[in-house]
Structures are given as structure tokens and as C-alpha cells.
Steps between C-alpha positions, in 0.01 A plus 500: 500500500396140472132480412282225638134435562504166683878508530648792694512852362821668612606857431798686634579870510869536424728794564785497248783739581877499483523157341283334767141382486307469826151353533354748747130406498292214373151376433432126517171317465440125477151429367527129577588561866240775539227296327415792270646617172544871442416682180743688281339823622560402864863423417531835324366679809760313708770613253385861542526467879840334477635777276345777708665833418831344392617600151466157337695488173357172376306192602656170396223246450491130421419499125241223545284744702336647188171596667680674787735680261190631319358638830831670589536642150141634502556682831790685340712567810780247454733419212502122448793277423438132437726282713745252355370170638800280418531305825861379524666822376276696740598283796869533410472878473315537832754272674789706363339831604426367850861375535643836401260697719353693210153352558359530851170414664366737767411349838131591456474286184406189692342310208814537288723396790277197569493390136878539462549273801255237363621501138609151394618295205371176351655193668834371374484308177218719362542791269679804641174683572354672804191361669200708386409597855612793717643665187312826492 
């Protein structure tokens, strides 16, 4: 999940099986667009709903989300793994997995599909960096 208060909070429920990972459900909230930030507790309740009765093995969380990690840890349901936030290697890995068909996005995951289609890079001549927008 990508934690955000003003920026979007995006969480995906992934089914990993047979060498494929499929995002089957998602939760997405943009505090800036909605005009209201949510609390860590509200995000945790959304995580509980997203997970439902699925046997979640771990929750991968943006390591900068220390306060949210504390809430998840206190609840005791999910094992936490801090995400590797290295941008360029992450983009390269996701691109490779999408190309090979080992990473798939379910049709109901509209926020992920939208953000993938809007993802962009800094203009030519700048550093090889993505634009920090629509990257959740």
C-alpha cells in the first residue's frame, strides 16, 4: 500500500499463485479531492474491509507511514513488511512483470488502471524521474 493523507492512499489485495500476482480488489482514497483527510484508524478499518476473510500473509507498507504501521501492528491481525521505496528499480520491475504477464490488474481495480494510464515521466532533458502525480 501507498500511504497518503493529502496525497492518495492506495491499497491493493493481491492473489499470488502459480507465479502470477493479480490485484483483485483495491481501496483508494484521495484526501485532497475529497476535501477531508482520514485518520490512521479510518485507514486501518478500510484495510480490514479490503482484506475481508481472505488469508492475508502480509501487508507491505510504505516505510514512511510510521504512524499507520503502529496502528496496524497494535491491532495484531496482519504481519507487516516495509516496502522497498527505490523508485527506478521498482518501476523497472513492475514494467518487466507486466510485460511477461506475471503481474495483472483485475478489471474492478479502476484506480490502479487509471493511475497506470496517467503515469508520466519528467520532460526530456530533465532527470530520468517520474512525475510525482498519479503514482499511487
